mmCIF file of C-alpha atoms in Angstrom:
data_model
loop_
_atom_site.group_PDB
_atom_site.id
_atom_site.type_symbol
_atom_site.label_atom_id
_atom_site.label_comp_id
_atom_site.label_asym_id
_atom_site.label_seq_id
_atom_site.Cartn_x
_atom_site.Cartn_y
_atom_site.Cartn_z
ATOM 1 C CA MET A 24 43.092 -174.029 4.300
ATOM 2 C CA SER A 25 45.025 -172.486 1.403
ATOM 3 C CA ASP A 26 44.168 -168.995 0.151
ATOM 4 C CA ALA A 27 45.959 -169.622 -3.161
ATOM 5 C CA PRO A 28 43.762 -168.821 -6.183
ATOM 6 C CA VAL A 29 42.449 -171.658 -8.328
ATOM 7 C CA MET A 30 44.863 -172.111 -11.235
ATOM 8 C CA ARG A 31 44.486 -175.479 -12.871
ATOM 9 C CA VAL A 32 43.800 -177.448 -16.031
ATOM 10 C CA ALA A 33 40.938 -179.744 -15.110
ATOM 11 C CA GLN A 34 40.738 -183.075 -16.938
ATOM 12 C CA ALA A 35 37.780 -185.293 -17.738
ATOM 13 C CA GLN A 36 37.639 -188.253 -20.114
ATOM 14 C CA ASP A 37 34.603 -189.766 -21.804
ATOM 15 C CA GLY A 38 35.528 -192.738 -23.967
ATOM 16 C CA GLY A 39 38.305 -191.661 -26.288
ATOM 17 C CA VAL A 40 37.698 -187.928 -25.771
ATOM 18 C CA LEU A 41 39.765 -186.022 -23.206
ATOM 19 C CA THR A 42 38.435 -182.598 -22.177
ATOM 20 C CA LEU A 43 40.919 -180.086 -20.767
ATOM 21 C CA THR A 44 39.446 -177.031 -19.040
ATOM 22 C CA LEU A 45 41.472 -173.891 -18.322
ATOM 23 C CA ASP A 46 40.359 -172.819 -14.841
ATOM 24 C CA TYR A 47 41.891 -169.620 -13.468
ATOM 25 C CA PRO A 48 38.903 -167.501 -12.417
ATOM 26 C CA ALA A 49 40.940 -164.714 -10.812
ATOM 27 C CA ARG A 50 42.222 -163.688 -14.271
ATOM 28 C CA ARG A 51 39.526 -165.105 -16.575
ATOM 29 C CA ASN A 52 41.653 -168.122 -17.496
ATOM 30 C CA ALA A 53 44.688 -166.061 -18.510
ATOM 31 C CA LEU A 54 47.462 -168.357 -19.665
ATOM 32 C CA SER A 55 49.848 -167.980 -16.730
ATOM 33 C CA VAL A 56 53.135 -169.864 -16.681
ATOM 34 C CA PRO A 57 51.825 -172.512 -14.216
ATOM 35 C CA LEU A 58 48.728 -172.991 -16.381
ATOM 36 C CA ARG A 59 50.924 -173.413 -19.476
ATOM 37 C CA GLU A 60 52.972 -176.060 -17.702
ATOM 38 C CA GLN A 61 49.848 -177.968 -16.687
ATOM 39 C CA LEU A 62 48.437 -177.758 -20.209
ATOM 40 C CA PHE A 63 51.668 -179.084 -21.681
ATOM 41 C CA GLU A 64 51.837 -181.949 -19.182
ATOM 42 C CA ALA A 65 48.234 -182.934 -19.916
ATOM 43 C CA LEU A 66 48.749 -182.836 -23.680
ATOM 44 C CA GLU A 67 52.024 -184.741 -23.485
ATOM 45 C CA ALA A 68 50.446 -187.458 -21.339
ATOM 46 C CA ALA A 69 47.540 -187.698 -23.768
ATOM 47 C CA GLN A 70 49.909 -188.181 -26.704
ATOM 48 C CA GLY A 71 51.217 -191.352 -25.082
ATOM 49 C CA ASP A 72 47.838 -192.668 -23.954
ATOM 50 C CA ALA A 73 46.323 -195.086 -26.479
ATOM 51 C CA GLY A 74 42.944 -194.599 -24.807
ATOM 52 C CA VAL A 75 42.830 -190.932 -25.869
ATOM 53 C CA ARG A 76 41.762 -190.425 -29.485
ATOM 54 C CA ALA A 77 40.777 -186.722 -29.461
ATOM 55 C CA VAL A 78 41.063 -183.693 -27.178
ATOM 56 C CA VAL A 79 38.718 -180.811 -26.393
ATOM 57 C CA ILE A 80 40.134 -177.604 -24.886
ATOM 58 C CA THR A 81 37.789 -175.125 -23.221
ATOM 59 C CA GLY A 82 37.684 -172.518 -20.469
ATOM 60 C CA ALA A 83 35.756 -172.417 -17.199
ATOM 61 C CA GLY A 84 33.268 -169.765 -16.116
ATOM 62 C CA GLY A 85 32.046 -168.605 -19.502
ATOM 63 C CA THR A 86 35.428 -167.404 -20.786
ATOM 64 C CA PHE A 87 37.779 -169.360 -23.023
ATOM 65 C CA CYS A 88 40.976 -167.440 -22.221
ATOM 66 C CA SER A 89 41.643 -163.752 -21.639
ATOM 67 C CA GLY A 90 45.196 -163.947 -23.021
ATOM 68 C CA GLY A 91 48.606 -164.134 -21.390
ATOM 69 C CA ASP A 92 48.903 -163.339 -17.697
ATOM 70 C CA ILE A 93 50.420 -159.847 -17.922
ATOM 71 C CA SER A 94 51.197 -159.816 -14.201
ATOM 72 C CA GLY A 95 53.622 -162.700 -14.780
ATOM 73 C CA MET A 96 55.450 -161.187 -17.774
ATOM 74 C CA ASP A 97 58.632 -160.101 -16.040
ATOM 75 C CA VAL A 98 61.325 -161.014 -18.565
ATOM 76 C CA ARG A 99 64.629 -159.459 -17.563
ATOM 77 C CA ASP A 100 67.094 -160.770 -20.153
ATOM 78 C CA ALA A 101 67.291 -162.522 -23.504
ATOM 79 C CA GLU A 102 68.039 -165.948 -22.041
ATOM 80 C CA GLN A 103 64.960 -165.801 -19.841
ATOM 81 C CA GLY A 104 62.802 -164.651 -22.742
ATOM 82 C CA ARG A 105 63.999 -167.408 -25.055
ATOM 83 C CA GLU A 106 63.479 -170.058 -22.384
ATOM 84 C CA ARG A 107 59.973 -168.782 -21.674
ATOM 85 C CA MET A 108 59.121 -169.090 -25.357
ATOM 86 C CA ARG A 109 60.754 -172.521 -25.696
ATOM 87 C CA ARG A 110 58.645 -173.953 -22.905
ATOM 88 C CA THR A 111 55.431 -172.430 -24.247
ATOM 89 C CA HIS A 112 56.164 -173.631 -27.784
ATOM 90 C CA ARG A 113 56.061 -177.230 -26.553
ATOM 91 C CA ILE A 114 52.284 -176.804 -26.244
ATOM 92 C CA ILE A 115 51.889 -175.502 -29.790
ATOM 93 C CA ARG A 116 54.061 -178.236 -31.289
ATOM 94 C CA LEU A 117 51.917 -180.905 -29.615
ATOM 95 C CA MET A 118 48.666 -179.240 -30.641
ATOM 96 C CA VAL A 119 49.526 -178.498 -34.267
ATOM 97 C CA GLY A 120 51.799 -181.414 -35.119
ATOM 98 C CA GLY A 121 50.937 -184.074 -32.545
ATOM 99 C CA ARG A 122 48.915 -187.198 -33.297
ATOM 100 C CA LEU A 123 45.661 -186.144 -31.621
ATOM 101 C CA PRO A 124 42.925 -184.070 -33.272
ATOM 102 C CA ILE A 125 42.040 -181.099 -31.061
ATOM 103 C CA VAL A 126 38.770 -179.185 -30.863
ATOM 104 C CA ALA A 127 38.490 -175.796 -29.130
ATOM 105 C CA ALA A 128 35.175 -175.019 -27.394
ATOM 106 C CA VAL A 129 34.948 -171.236 -27.083
ATOM 107 C CA GLU A 130 32.499 -169.400 -24.853
ATOM 108 C CA GLY A 131 32.974 -165.704 -24.102
ATOM 109 C CA TRP A 132 36.278 -163.967 -24.737
ATOM 110 C CA CYS A 133 39.124 -165.612 -26.649
ATOM 111 C CA VAL A 134 41.951 -163.073 -26.605
ATOM 112 C CA GLY A 135 45.684 -162.971 -27.300
ATOM 113 C CA ALA A 136 47.292 -166.222 -26.184
ATOM 114 C CA GLY A 137 43.781 -167.673 -25.983
ATOM 115 C CA LEU A 138 43.316 -166.945 -29.676
ATOM 116 C CA SER A 139 46.660 -168.654 -30.301
ATOM 117 C CA VAL A 140 45.516 -171.785 -28.467
ATOM 118 C CA ALA A 141 42.217 -171.797 -30.361
ATOM 119 C CA CYS A 142 43.983 -171.421 -33.730
ATOM 120 C CA ALA A 143 46.417 -174.223 -32.855
ATOM 121 C CA SER A 144 43.364 -176.486 -32.636
ATOM 122 C CA ASP A 145 42.049 -178.372 -35.649
ATOM 123 C CA THR A 146 38.456 -177.231 -35.212
ATOM 124 C CA ILE A 147 37.014 -174.210 -33.398
ATOM 125 C CA VAL A 148 33.450 -174.458 -32.123
ATOM 126 C CA ALA A 149 32.226 -171.118 -30.771
ATOM 127 C CA SER A 150 29.215 -169.883 -28.888
ATOM 128 C CA ALA A 151 27.167 -167.249 -30.722
ATOM 129 C CA GLU A 152 28.288 -164.783 -28.042
ATOM 130 C CA ALA A 153 32.004 -165.611 -28.252
ATOM 131 C CA ARG A 154 34.374 -162.724 -28.931
ATOM 132 C CA PHE A 155 37.821 -162.935 -30.538
ATOM 133 C CA MET A 156 40.696 -160.445 -30.464
ATOM 134 C CA ALA A 157 44.473 -160.496 -30.910
ATOM 135 C CA GLY A 158 45.464 -157.590 -28.647
ATOM 136 C CA PHE A 159 49.203 -158.345 -28.379
ATOM 137 C CA ASN A 160 50.274 -154.931 -29.663
ATOM 138 C CA LYS A 161 48.324 -153.232 -26.872
ATOM 139 C CA VAL A 162 51.046 -154.413 -24.494
ATOM 140 C CA GLY A 163 53.960 -153.913 -26.887
ATOM 141 C CA LEU A 164 54.253 -157.527 -28.018
ATOM 142 C CA MET A 165 53.959 -159.399 -31.306
ATOM 143 C CA ALA A 166 51.515 -162.268 -31.741
ATOM 144 C CA ASP A 167 53.000 -165.503 -30.423
ATOM 145 C CA LEU A 168 52.278 -169.147 -29.554
ATOM 146 C CA GLY A 169 52.396 -169.867 -33.264
ATOM 147 C CA LEU A 170 49.636 -167.410 -34.204
ATOM 148 C CA PRO A 171 51.639 -165.803 -37.060
ATOM 149 C CA PHE A 172 51.718 -169.331 -38.558
ATOM 150 C CA THR A 173 48.281 -170.703 -37.668
ATOM 151 C CA LEU A 174 46.137 -167.618 -38.250
ATOM 152 C CA PRO A 175 47.111 -167.021 -41.918
ATOM 153 C CA ALA A 176 46.663 -170.755 -42.495
ATOM 154 C CA ARG A 177 43.064 -170.338 -41.362
ATOM 155 C CA ILE A 178 42.024 -167.009 -42.862
ATOM 156 C CA GLY A 179 44.761 -165.955 -45.312
ATOM 157 C CA VAL A 180 47.528 -163.392 -44.949
ATOM 158 C CA ALA A 181 45.472 -160.294 -45.835
ATOM 159 C CA ARG A 182 42.796 -160.984 -43.223
ATOM 160 C CA ALA A 183 45.427 -162.038 -40.682
ATOM 161 C CA ARG A 184 47.010 -158.591 -41.016
ATOM 162 C CA GLN A 185 43.704 -156.962 -40.103
ATOM 163 C CA VAL A 186 43.232 -159.179 -37.052
ATOM 164 C CA LEU A 187 46.817 -158.760 -35.815
ATOM 165 C CA PHE A 188 47.404 -155.080 -36.557
ATOM 166 C CA TYR A 189 44.143 -153.516 -35.388
ATOM 167 C CA ALA A 190 43.233 -155.638 -32.350
ATOM 168 C CA GLU A 191 39.505 -155.089 -32.866
ATOM 169 C CA PRO A 192 37.008 -157.448 -31.199
ATOM 170 C CA MET A 193 35.239 -159.821 -33.598
ATOM 171 C CA GLY A 194 31.980 -161.629 -32.951
ATOM 172 C CA ALA A 195 31.425 -165.303 -33.637
ATOM 173 C CA GLU A 196 29.368 -164.829 -36.803
ATOM 174 C CA ALA A 197 31.971 -162.541 -38.365
ATOM 175 C CA ALA A 198 34.688 -164.964 -37.312
ATOM 176 C CA GLU A 199 32.826 -167.811 -38.991
ATOM 177 C CA ARG A 200 32.425 -165.810 -42.211
ATOM 178 C CA ILE A 201 36.187 -165.377 -42.592
ATOM 179 C CA GLY A 202 37.041 -168.944 -41.558
ATOM 180 C CA LEU A 203 38.421 -168.152 -38.121
ATOM 181 C CA VAL A 204 35.617 -170.218 -36.548
ATOM 182 C CA ASP A 205 34.384 -173.515 -37.979
ATOM 183 C CA ARG A 206 31.014 -173.838 -36.234
ATOM 184 C CA VAL A 207 28.798 -171.400 -34.312
ATOM 185 C CA VAL A 208 26.344 -172.808 -31.783
ATOM 186 C CA PRO A 209 23.938 -171.263 -29.247
ATOM 187 C CA LYS A 210 25.344 -169.703 -26.085
ATOM 188 C CA GLY A 211 26.244 -172.267 -23.445
ATOM 189 C CA THR A 212 26.451 -175.207 -25.856
ATOM 190 C CA ALA A 213 29.978 -174.870 -27.260
ATOM 191 C CA LEU A 214 31.462 -177.552 -25.016
ATOM 192 C CA ALA A 215 28.778 -180.146 -25.742
ATOM 193 C CA ALA A 216 29.003 -179.410 -29.475
ATOM 194 C CA ALA A 217 32.806 -179.631 -29.418
ATOM 195 C CA GLN A 218 32.717 -182.919 -27.556
ATOM 196 C CA LEU A 219 30.346 -184.303 -30.183
ATOM 197 C CA VAL A 220 32.773 -183.232 -32.926
ATOM 198 C CA ALA A 221 35.631 -184.830 -30.984
ATOM 199 C CA GLN A 222 33.706 -188.084 -30.631
ATOM 200 C CA GLY A 223 33.385 -188.208 -34.407
ATOM 201 C CA LEU A 224 37.112 -187.650 -34.788
ATOM 202 C CA ALA A 225 37.885 -190.272 -32.141
ATOM 203 C CA ALA A 226 35.898 -192.844 -34.124
ATOM 204 C CA GLN A 227 38.026 -192.349 -37.248
ATOM 205 C CA ALA A 228 41.248 -194.167 -38.123
ATOM 206 C CA ALA A 229 43.928 -192.538 -36.011
ATOM 207 C CA LEU A 230 46.998 -192.894 -38.234
ATOM 208 C CA PRO A 231 45.716 -190.919 -41.251
ATOM 209 C CA ILE A 232 44.715 -188.041 -38.970
ATOM 210 C CA ALA A 233 48.113 -188.059 -37.254
ATOM 211 C CA LEU A 234 50.003 -188.087 -40.542
ATOM 212 C CA THR A 235 47.813 -185.379 -42.047
ATOM 213 C CA LYS A 236 48.395 -183.169 -39.006
ATOM 214 C CA ARG A 237 52.130 -183.709 -39.331
ATOM 215 C CA MET A 238 52.081 -182.745 -43.002
ATOM 216 C CA LEU A 239 49.993 -179.626 -42.409
ATOM 217 C CA ALA A 240 52.410 -178.593 -39.639
ATOM 218 C CA GLU A 241 55.390 -178.360 -42.000
ATOM 219 C CA GLY A 242 57.044 -174.972 -41.539
ATOM 220 C CA LEU A 243 55.850 -174.573 -37.948
ATOM 221 C CA ASP A 244 59.252 -175.254 -36.349
ATOM 222 C CA ALA A 245 60.985 -172.541 -38.382
ATOM 223 C CA ALA A 246 58.199 -170.067 -37.582
ATOM 224 C CA LEU A 247 58.442 -170.801 -33.857
ATOM 225 C CA GLU A 248 62.212 -170.338 -33.845
ATOM 226 C CA ARG A 249 61.853 -166.874 -35.405
ATOM 227 C CA GLU A 250 59.061 -166.061 -32.985
ATOM 228 C CA ARG A 251 61.240 -167.143 -30.069
ATOM 229 C CA ASP A 252 63.926 -164.593 -30.980
ATOM 230 C CA TRP A 253 61.648 -161.766 -32.046
ATOM 231 C CA GLN A 254 59.217 -161.956 -29.132
ATOM 232 C CA THR A 255 62.205 -161.887 -26.797
ATOM 233 C CA MET A 256 63.215 -158.593 -28.425
ATOM 234 C CA CYS A 257 59.722 -157.305 -27.714
ATOM 235 C CA PHE A 258 59.830 -158.508 -24.086
ATOM 236 C CA LEU A 259 62.925 -156.365 -23.527
ATOM 237 C CA SER A 260 61.622 -153.269 -25.323
ATOM 238 C CA ALA A 261 60.616 -149.970 -23.745
ATOM 239 C CA ASP A 262 57.227 -150.233 -25.435
ATOM 240 C CA HIS A 263 56.464 -153.529 -23.714
ATOM 241 C CA ALA A 264 57.476 -152.040 -20.366
ATOM 242 C CA GLU A 265 55.050 -149.181 -21.036
ATOM 243 C CA GLY A 266 52.313 -151.512 -22.276
ATOM 244 C CA ARG A 267 52.624 -153.742 -19.233
ATOM 245 C CA ALA A 268 52.611 -150.780 -16.829
ATOM 246 C CA ALA A 269 49.581 -149.268 -18.561
ATOM 247 C CA PHE A 270 47.697 -152.569 -18.439
ATOM 248 C CA MET A 271 48.345 -153.007 -14.725
ATOM 249 C CA ALA A 272 47.331 -149.380 -14.040
ATOM 250 C CA LYS A 273 44.217 -149.700 -16.276
ATOM 251 C CA ARG A 274 45.221 -146.762 -18.483
ATOM 252 C CA GLU A 275 45.985 -146.278 -22.163
ATOM 253 C CA PRO A 276 49.656 -146.871 -23.090
ATOM 254 C CA VAL A 277 51.802 -144.168 -24.646
ATOM 255 C CA PHE A 278 54.275 -145.894 -26.935
ATOM 256 C CA GLY A 279 57.508 -144.236 -27.970
ATOM 257 C CA GLY A 280 58.633 -146.753 -30.589
ATOM 258 C CA GLY A 281 61.471 -148.276 -28.556
#
């Protein structure tokens, strides 16, 4: 019997709707590198499957995603940082510019990289008790996984600054008021509601949706290339080293600006 922790993207298909569930209970579905690889592989396979017409992404255990897996952020040089970002960006390119409409079903916390995944979706359905936060700067990083592109597209630049700079938790109702969330539903029903939305999308003509997604994604590639370079700078900074150490030690970081 293996003692390895559960770290998987579970898949279930109902008609033309594919549901992908982030399942990493040891770290509240943190987006570890293995989980990112599985998510990419599932999305890439779905792109080539004519039987899939829409995708739902959710998290297991009452949490959407607690962010990036800080324990796995051990970038030692620029080449490693750029490659890490390149591989992760494959997910965002498929989500934002791929042919399939994507619905995020959010229960509980949706933080950091989890917020990025949610905002790369076309529709966000959230439980009334969902909570959203950026949080990247708490570990000395900039927002990534396309969030500097997708978040202003959802809520405008001025509001995006407030979300990204201050890292304050936001409830579902407040998130809906500013356009971060599209629909708020009772606790425990986000997945069922999201699957219903996805079924409606799956019943529509596929080509117009695919072409519209492609048009709305214009500018994403340039944004991701800048992000790839600039986040690598952050990975190698003294402030990220301090932020990561503080997170692992469960203490407040003391940033020196380097």
